[in-house]
mmCIF file of C-alpha atoms in Angstrom:
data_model
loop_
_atom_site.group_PDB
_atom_site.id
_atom_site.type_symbol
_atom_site.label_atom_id
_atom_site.label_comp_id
_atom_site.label_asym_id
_atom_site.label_seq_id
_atom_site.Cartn_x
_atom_site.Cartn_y
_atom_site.Cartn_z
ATOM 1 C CA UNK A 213 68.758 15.362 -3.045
ATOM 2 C CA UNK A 214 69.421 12.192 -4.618
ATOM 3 C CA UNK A 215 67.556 10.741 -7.916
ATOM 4 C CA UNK A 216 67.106 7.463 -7.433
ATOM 5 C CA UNK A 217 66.015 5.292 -4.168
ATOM 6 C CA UNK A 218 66.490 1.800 -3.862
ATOM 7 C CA UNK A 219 64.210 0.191 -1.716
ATOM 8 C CA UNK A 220 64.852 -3.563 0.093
ATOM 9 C CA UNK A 221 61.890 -4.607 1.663
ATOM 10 C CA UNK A 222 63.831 -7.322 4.174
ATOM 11 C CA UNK A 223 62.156 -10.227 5.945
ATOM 12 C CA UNK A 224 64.488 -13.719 6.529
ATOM 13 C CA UNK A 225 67.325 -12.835 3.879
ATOM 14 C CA UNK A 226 70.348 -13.115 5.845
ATOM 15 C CA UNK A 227 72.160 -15.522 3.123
ATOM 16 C CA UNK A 228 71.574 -12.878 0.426
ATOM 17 C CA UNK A 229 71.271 -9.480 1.759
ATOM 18 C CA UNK A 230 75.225 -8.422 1.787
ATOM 19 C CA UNK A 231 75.737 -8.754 -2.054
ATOM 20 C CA UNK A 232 72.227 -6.786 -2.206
ATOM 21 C CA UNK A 233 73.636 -4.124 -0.603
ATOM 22 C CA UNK A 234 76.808 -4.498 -2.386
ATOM 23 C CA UNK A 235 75.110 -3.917 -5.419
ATOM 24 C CA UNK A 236 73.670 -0.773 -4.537
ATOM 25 C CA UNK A 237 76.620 0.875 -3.048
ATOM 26 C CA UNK A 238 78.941 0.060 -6.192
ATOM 27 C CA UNK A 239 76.597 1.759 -8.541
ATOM 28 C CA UNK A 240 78.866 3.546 -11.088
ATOM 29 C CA UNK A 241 76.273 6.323 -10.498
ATOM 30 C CA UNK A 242 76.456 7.583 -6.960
ATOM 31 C CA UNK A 243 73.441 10.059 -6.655
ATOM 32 C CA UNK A 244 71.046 7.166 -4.844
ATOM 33 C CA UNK A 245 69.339 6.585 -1.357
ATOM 34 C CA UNK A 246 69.420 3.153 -0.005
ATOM 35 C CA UNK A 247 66.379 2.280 2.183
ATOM 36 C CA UNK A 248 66.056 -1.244 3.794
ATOM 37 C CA UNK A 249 62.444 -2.112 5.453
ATOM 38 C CA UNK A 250 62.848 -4.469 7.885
ATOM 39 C CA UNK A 251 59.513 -6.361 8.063
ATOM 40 C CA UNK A 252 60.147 -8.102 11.617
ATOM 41 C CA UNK A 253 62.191 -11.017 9.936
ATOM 42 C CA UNK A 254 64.052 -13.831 12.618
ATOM 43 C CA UNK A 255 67.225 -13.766 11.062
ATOM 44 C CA UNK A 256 70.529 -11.236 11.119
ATOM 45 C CA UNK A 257 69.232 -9.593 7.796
ATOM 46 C CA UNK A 258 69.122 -6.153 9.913
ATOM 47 C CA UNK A 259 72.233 -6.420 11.755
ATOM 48 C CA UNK A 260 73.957 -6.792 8.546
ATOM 49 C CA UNK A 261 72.036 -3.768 6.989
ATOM 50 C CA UNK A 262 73.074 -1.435 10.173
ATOM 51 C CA UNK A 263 76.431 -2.700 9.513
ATOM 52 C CA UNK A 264 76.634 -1.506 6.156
ATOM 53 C CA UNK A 265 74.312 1.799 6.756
ATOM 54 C CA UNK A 266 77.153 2.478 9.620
ATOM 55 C CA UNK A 267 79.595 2.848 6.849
ATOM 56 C CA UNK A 268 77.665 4.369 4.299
ATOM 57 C CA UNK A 269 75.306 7.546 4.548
ATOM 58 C CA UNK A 270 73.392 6.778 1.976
ATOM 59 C CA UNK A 271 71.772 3.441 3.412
ATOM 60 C CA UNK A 272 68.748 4.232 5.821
ATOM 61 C CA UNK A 273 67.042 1.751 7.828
ATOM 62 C CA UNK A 274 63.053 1.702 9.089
ATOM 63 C CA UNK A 275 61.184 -0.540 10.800
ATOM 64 C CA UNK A 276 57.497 -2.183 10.148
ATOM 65 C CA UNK A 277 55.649 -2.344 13.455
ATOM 66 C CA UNK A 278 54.381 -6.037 12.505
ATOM 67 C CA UNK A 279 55.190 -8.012 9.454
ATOM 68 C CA UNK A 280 52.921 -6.429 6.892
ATOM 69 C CA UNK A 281 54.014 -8.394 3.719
ATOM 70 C CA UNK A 282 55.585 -7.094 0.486
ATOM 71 C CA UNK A 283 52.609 -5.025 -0.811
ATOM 72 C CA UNK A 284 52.670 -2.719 2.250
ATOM 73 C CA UNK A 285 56.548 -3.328 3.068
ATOM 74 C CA UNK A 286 57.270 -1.462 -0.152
ATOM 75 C CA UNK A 287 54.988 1.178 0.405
ATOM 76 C CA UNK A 288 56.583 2.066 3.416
ATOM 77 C CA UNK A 289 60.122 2.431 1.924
ATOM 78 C CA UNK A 290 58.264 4.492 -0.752
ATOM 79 C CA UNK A 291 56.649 6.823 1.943
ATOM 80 C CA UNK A 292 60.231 7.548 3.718
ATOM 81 C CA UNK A 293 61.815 7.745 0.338
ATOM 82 C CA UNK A 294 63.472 11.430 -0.661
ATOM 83 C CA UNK A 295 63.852 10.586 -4.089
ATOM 84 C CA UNK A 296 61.414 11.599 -7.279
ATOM 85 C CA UNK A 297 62.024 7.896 -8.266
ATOM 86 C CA UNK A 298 61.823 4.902 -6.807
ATOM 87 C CA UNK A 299 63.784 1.464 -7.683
ATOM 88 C CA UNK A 300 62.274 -1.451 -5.804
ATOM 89 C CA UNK A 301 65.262 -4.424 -5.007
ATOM 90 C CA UNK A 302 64.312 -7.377 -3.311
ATOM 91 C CA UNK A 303 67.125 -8.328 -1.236
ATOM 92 C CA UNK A 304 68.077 -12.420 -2.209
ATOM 93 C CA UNK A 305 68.473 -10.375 -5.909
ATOM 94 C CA UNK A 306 70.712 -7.727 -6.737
ATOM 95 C CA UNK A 307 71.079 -5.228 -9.225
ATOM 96 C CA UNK A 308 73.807 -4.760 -12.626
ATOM 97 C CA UNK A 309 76.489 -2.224 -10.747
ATOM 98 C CA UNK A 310 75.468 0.503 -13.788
ATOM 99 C CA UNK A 311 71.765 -0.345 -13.139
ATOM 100 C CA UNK A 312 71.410 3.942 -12.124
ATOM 101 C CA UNK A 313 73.038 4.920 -14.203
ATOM 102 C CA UNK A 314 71.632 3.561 -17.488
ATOM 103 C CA UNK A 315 68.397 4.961 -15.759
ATOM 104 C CA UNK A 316 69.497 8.145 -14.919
ATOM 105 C CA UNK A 317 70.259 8.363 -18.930
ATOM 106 C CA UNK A 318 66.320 8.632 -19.616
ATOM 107 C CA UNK A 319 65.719 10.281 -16.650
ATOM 108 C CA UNK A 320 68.000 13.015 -17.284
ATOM 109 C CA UNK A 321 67.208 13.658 -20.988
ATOM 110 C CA UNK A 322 63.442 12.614 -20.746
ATOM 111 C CA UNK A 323 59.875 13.568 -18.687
ATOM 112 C CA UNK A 324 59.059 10.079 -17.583
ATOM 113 C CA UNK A 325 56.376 8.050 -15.409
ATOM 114 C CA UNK A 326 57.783 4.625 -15.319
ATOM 115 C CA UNK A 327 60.875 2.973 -16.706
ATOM 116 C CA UNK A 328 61.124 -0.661 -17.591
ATOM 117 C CA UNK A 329 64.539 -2.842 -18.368
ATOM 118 C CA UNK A 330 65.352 -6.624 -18.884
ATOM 119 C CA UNK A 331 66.944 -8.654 -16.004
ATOM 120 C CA UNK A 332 68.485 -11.682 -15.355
ATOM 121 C CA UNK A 333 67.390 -15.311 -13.998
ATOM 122 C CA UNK A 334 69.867 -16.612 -12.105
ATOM 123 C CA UNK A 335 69.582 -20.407 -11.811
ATOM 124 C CA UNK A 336 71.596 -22.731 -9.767
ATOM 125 C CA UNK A 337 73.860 -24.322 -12.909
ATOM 126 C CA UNK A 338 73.398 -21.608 -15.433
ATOM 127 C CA UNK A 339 71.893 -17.623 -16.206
ATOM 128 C CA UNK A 340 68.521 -17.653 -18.294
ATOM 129 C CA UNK A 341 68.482 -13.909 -20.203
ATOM 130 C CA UNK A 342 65.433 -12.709 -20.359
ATOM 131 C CA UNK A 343 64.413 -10.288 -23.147
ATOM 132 C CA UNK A 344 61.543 -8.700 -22.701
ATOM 133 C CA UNK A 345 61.871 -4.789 -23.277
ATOM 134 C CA UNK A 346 63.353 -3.007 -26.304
ATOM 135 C CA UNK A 347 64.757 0.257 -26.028
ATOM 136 C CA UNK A 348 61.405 2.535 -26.956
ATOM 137 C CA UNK A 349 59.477 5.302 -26.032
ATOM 138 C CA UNK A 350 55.469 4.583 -25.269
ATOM 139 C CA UNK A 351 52.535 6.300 -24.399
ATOM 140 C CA UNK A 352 50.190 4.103 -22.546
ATOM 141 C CA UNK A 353 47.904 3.111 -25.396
ATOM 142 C CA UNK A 354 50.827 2.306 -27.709
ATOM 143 C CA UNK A 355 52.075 0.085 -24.326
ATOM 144 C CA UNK A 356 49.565 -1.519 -24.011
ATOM 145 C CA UNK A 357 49.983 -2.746 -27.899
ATOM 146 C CA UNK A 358 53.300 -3.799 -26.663
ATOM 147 C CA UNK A 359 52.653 -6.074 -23.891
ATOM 148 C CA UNK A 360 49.672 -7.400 -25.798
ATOM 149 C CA UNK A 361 52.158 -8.019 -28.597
ATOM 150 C CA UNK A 362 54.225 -10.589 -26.150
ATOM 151 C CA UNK A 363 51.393 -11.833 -24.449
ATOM 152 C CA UNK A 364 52.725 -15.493 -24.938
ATOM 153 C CA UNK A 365 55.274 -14.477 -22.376
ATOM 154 C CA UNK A 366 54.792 -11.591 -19.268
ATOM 155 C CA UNK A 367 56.951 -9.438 -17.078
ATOM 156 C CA UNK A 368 54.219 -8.265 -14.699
ATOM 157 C CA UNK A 369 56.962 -8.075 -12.040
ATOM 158 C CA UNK A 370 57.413 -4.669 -9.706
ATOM 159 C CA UNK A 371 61.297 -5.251 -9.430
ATOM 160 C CA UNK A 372 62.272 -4.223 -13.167
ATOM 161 C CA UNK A 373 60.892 -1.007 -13.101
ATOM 162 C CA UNK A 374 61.785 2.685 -11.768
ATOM 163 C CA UNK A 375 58.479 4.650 -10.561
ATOM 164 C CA UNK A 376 57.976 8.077 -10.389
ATOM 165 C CA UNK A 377 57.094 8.167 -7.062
ATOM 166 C CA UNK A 378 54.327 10.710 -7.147
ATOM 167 C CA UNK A 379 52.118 8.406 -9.130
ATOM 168 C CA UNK A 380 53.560 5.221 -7.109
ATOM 169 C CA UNK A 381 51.788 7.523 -3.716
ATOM 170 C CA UNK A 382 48.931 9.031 -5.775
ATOM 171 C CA UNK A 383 47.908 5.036 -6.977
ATOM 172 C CA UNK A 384 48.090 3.707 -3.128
ATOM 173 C CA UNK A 385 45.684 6.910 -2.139
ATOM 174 C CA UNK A 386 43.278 6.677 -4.782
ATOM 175 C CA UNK A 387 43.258 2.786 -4.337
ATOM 176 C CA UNK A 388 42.780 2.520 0.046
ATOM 177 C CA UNK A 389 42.511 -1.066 0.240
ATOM 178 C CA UNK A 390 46.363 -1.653 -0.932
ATOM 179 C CA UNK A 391 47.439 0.038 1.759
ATOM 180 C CA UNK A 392 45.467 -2.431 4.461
ATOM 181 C CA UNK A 393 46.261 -5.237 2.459
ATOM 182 C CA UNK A 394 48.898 -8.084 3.805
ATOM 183 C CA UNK A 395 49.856 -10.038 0.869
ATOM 184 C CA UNK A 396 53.133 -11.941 -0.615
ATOM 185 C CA UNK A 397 51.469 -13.178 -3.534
ATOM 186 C CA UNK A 398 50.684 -12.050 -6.607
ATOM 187 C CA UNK A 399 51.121 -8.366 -4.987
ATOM 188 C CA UNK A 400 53.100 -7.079 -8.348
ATOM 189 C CA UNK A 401 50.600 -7.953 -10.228
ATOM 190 C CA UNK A 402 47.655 -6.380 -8.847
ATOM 191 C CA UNK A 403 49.743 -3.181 -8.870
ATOM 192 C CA UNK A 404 51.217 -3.724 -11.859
ATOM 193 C CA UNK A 405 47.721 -3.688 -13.056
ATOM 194 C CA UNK A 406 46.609 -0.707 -11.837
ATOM 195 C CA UNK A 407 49.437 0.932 -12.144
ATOM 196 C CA UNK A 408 49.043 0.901 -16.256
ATOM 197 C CA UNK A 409 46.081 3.187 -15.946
ATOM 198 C CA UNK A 410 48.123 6.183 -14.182
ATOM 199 C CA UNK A 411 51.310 6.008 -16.011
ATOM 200 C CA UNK A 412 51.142 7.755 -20.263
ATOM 201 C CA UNK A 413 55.155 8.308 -20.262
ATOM 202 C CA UNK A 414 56.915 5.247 -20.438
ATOM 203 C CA UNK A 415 60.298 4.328 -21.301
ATOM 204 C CA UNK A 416 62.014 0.363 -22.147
ATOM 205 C CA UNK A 417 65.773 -0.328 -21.838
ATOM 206 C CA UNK A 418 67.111 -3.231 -23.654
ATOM 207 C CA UNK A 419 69.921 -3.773 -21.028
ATOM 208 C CA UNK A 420 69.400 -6.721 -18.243
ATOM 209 C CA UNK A 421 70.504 -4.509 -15.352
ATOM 210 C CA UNK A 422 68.811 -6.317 -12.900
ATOM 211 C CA UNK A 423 69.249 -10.296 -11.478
ATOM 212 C CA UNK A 424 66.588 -12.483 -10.230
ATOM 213 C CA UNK A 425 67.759 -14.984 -7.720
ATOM 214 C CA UNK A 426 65.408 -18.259 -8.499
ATOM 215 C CA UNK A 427 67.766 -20.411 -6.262
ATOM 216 C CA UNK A 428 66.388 -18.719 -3.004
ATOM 217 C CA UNK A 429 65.027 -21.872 -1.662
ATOM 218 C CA UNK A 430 63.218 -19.748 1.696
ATOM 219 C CA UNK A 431 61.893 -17.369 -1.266
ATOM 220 C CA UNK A 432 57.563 -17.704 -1.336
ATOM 221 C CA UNK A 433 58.128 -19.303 -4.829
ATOM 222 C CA UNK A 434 59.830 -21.991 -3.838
ATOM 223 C CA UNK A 435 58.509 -23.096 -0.075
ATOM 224 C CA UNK A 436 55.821 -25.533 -0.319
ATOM 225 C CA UNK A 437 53.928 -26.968 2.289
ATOM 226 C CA UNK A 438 49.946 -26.950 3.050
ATOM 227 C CA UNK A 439 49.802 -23.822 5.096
ATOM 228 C CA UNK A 440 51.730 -22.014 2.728
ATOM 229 C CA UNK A 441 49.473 -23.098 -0.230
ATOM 230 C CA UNK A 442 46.481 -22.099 1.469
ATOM 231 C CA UNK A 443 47.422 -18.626 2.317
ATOM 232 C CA UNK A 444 49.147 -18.203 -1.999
ATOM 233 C CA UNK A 445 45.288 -19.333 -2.743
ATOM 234 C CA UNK A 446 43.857 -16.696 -0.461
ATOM 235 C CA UNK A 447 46.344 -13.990 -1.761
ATOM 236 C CA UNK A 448 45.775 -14.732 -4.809
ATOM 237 C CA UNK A 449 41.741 -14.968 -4.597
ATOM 238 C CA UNK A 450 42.092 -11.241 -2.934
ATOM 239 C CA UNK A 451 44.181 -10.047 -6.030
ATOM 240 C CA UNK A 452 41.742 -11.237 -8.467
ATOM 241 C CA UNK A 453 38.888 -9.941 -6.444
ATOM 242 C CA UNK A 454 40.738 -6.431 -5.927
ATOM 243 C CA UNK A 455 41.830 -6.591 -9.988
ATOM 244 C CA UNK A 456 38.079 -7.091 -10.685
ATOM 245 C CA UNK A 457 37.014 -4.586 -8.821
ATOM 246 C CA UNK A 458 39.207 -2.241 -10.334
ATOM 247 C CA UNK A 459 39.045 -2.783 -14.063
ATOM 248 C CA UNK A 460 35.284 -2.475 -13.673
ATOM 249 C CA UNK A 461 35.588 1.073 -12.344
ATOM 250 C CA UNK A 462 37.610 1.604 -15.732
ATOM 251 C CA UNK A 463 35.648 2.951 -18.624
ATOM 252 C CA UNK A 464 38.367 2.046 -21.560
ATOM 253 C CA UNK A 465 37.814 -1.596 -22.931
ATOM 254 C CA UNK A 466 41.008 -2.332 -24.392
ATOM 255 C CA UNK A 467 42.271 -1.834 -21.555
ATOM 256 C CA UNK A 468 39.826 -4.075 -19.578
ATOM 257 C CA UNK A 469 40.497 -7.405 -21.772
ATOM 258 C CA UNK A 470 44.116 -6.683 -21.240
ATOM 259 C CA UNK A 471 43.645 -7.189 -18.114
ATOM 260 C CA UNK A 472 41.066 -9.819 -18.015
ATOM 261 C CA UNK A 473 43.610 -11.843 -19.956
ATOM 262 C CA UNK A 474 45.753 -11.372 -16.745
ATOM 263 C CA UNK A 475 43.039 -12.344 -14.720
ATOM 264 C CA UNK A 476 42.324 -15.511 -16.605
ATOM 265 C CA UNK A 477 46.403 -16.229 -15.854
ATOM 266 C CA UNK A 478 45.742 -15.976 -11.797
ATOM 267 C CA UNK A 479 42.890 -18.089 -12.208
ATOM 268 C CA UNK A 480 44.660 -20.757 -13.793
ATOM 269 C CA UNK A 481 47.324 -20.604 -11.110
ATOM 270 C CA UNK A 482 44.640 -21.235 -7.979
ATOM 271 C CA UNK A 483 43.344 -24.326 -9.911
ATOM 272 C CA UNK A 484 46.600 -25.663 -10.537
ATOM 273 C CA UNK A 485 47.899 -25.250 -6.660
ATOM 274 C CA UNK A 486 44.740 -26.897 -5.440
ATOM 275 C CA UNK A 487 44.854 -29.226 -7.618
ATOM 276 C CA UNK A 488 48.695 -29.791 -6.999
ATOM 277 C CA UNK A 489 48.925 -29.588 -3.677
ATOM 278 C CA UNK A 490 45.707 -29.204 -1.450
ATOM 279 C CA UNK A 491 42.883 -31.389 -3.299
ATOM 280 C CA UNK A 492 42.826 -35.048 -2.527
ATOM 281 C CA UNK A 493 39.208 -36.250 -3.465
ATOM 282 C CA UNK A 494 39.361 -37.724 -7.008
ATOM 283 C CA UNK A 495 35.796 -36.240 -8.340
ATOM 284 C CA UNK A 496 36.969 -32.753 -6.805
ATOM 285 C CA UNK A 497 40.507 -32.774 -9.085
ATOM 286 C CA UNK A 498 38.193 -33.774 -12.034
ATOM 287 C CA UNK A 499 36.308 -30.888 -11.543
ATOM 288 C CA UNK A 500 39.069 -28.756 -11.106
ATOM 289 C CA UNK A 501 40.797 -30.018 -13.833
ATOM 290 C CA UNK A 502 37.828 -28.846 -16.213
ATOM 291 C CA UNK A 503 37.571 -25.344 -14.540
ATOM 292 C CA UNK A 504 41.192 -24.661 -16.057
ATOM 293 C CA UNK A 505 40.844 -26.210 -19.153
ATOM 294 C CA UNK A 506 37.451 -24.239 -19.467
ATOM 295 C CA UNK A 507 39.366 -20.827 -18.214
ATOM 296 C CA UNK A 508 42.623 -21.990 -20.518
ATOM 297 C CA UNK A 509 40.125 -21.686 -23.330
ATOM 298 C CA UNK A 510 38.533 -18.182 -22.440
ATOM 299 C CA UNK A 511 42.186 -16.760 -22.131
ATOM 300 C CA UNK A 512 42.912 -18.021 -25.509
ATOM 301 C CA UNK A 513 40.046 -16.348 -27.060
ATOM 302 C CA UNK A 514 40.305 -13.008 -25.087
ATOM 303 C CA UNK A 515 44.164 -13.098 -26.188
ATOM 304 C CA UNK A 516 43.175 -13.591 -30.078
ATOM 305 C CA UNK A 517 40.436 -10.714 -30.001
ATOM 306 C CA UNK A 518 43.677 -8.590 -28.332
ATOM 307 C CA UNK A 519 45.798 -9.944 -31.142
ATOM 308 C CA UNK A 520 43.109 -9.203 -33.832
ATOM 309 C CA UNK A 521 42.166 -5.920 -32.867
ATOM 310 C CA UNK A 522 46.002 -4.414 -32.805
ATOM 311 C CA UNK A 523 46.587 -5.779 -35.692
#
């Protein structure tokens, strides 16, 4: 049985998805299961896949029913997944070629529930490194320390990590409404989120083993237009509604401003695309221009009680 699988949840990728798949298949460490979702894209992102799953055993292909989004996309590569740990790989990115295997190196020589590692940012003139992770061991209180240590910057991403895919299955049972939900943004954080409060064995790699493609001009970053806007605002209203929910269920309090500190982030980012890009009336963008600089302020204080109390 493999170790590690990769999943590729694929929608409208054609331009990218070879040198995905290229990535995984080159690993220095062989032991893996490919698995691409196709999410009912328009493109030849499938056909391509098949072509490469035709010549390699290890690449398996399923199909979504309807589009369902990222949230649920990866959820169903997790669910036909063989593996005890799961790599998620969107496929305009692709991964370091030892990636596995500096993985398998805590896997092999530690009990773990989640694995983080650095990656890169690949930009169209020039590669931004980003440092995040160190190479430590944490339990999820001393984590939590961690990220609240770097909380001027944030890697709330589900892309750099490797899951134990028990508690990646136990969190989308315990938590039904992820598994109903069609979203594409904001989705890794609301997990992210929730996943902190399953996960006590956690391991950080220094290396930047994966790479981040921010030149994907069809990615759901970087399309703008009115429709689009409107349904990042909606996503983004269910996250922080769903993230609410959650943390209140939660009886640990560090914990809780951690994450309202989060919260206070994906508020901030609805005013800011209203504002930007679907607010015209002047007395409206006032308003919303004093909703974030009121939220800006609670984040700051709710980020130096964090600071003050792990000090």
């Amino acid at each position: 049985m493999s170790k590690i699988s990769i999943i590729l949840p694929t929608y409208n990728v054609e331009p990218y998805i070879e040198r995905a798949l290229q990535s995984c298949i080159n690993q220095t460490f062989k032991d893996i299961e490919i698995i691409v979702v196709d999410d009912c894209g328009n493109d030849k992102s499938i056909e391509i896949a098949k072509d490469y799953a035709n010549k390699d055993e290890r690449i398996k292909i399923i199909h979504n029913e309807k589009n369902l989004g990222l949230l649920r996309t990866r959820y169903e590569g997790v669910k036909a997944a063989i593996s005890d740990y799961i790599m998620f790989l969107d496929p305009d990115d692709y991964l370091e070629l030892n990636a596995c295997e500096e993985c398998i190196k805590v896997l092999d020589n530690n009990e773990v529930d989640l694995i983080c590692f650095n990656y890169n940012n690949i930009k169209s003139t020039y590669i931004e490194k980003f440092d995040f992770f160190i190479d430590a061991k944490f339990n999820q209180e001393d984590f939590l320390f961690f990220l609240i240590s770097k909380l001027d910057d944030y890697n709330w991403n589900i892309w750099s990590k490797i899951y134990k895919k028990e508690i990646y299955l136990r969190i989308f049972k315990e938590n039904e409404k992820l598994t109903s939900l069609r979203i594409n943004m904001a989705e890794d954080t609301l997990f992210f989120i929730i996943c902190l409060n399953y996960v006590n064995k956690i391991h950080t790699i220094s290396h930047k083993i994966y790479n981040y493609n921010k030149i994907n001009l069809n990615s759901s970053m970087n399309t703008m237009n009115i429709q689009k806007n409107i349904s990042y605002v909606k996503d983004l209203n269910n996250c922080i509604s769903l993230i609410t929910i959650f943390i209140n269920q939660i009886d640990n309090k560090f914990y809780f401003d951690y994450c309202q500190s989060i919260l206070y982030c994906l508020k901030i980012h609805v005013l800011e695309l209203i504002y930007k890009h679907l607010e015209k009336r002047l007395l409206y963008k006032i308003k919303l221009k004093i909703q974030k600089k009121i939220t800006k302020l609670k984040r700051k204080k709710c980020i130096k009680q964090l600071l003050v109390r792990i000090k």
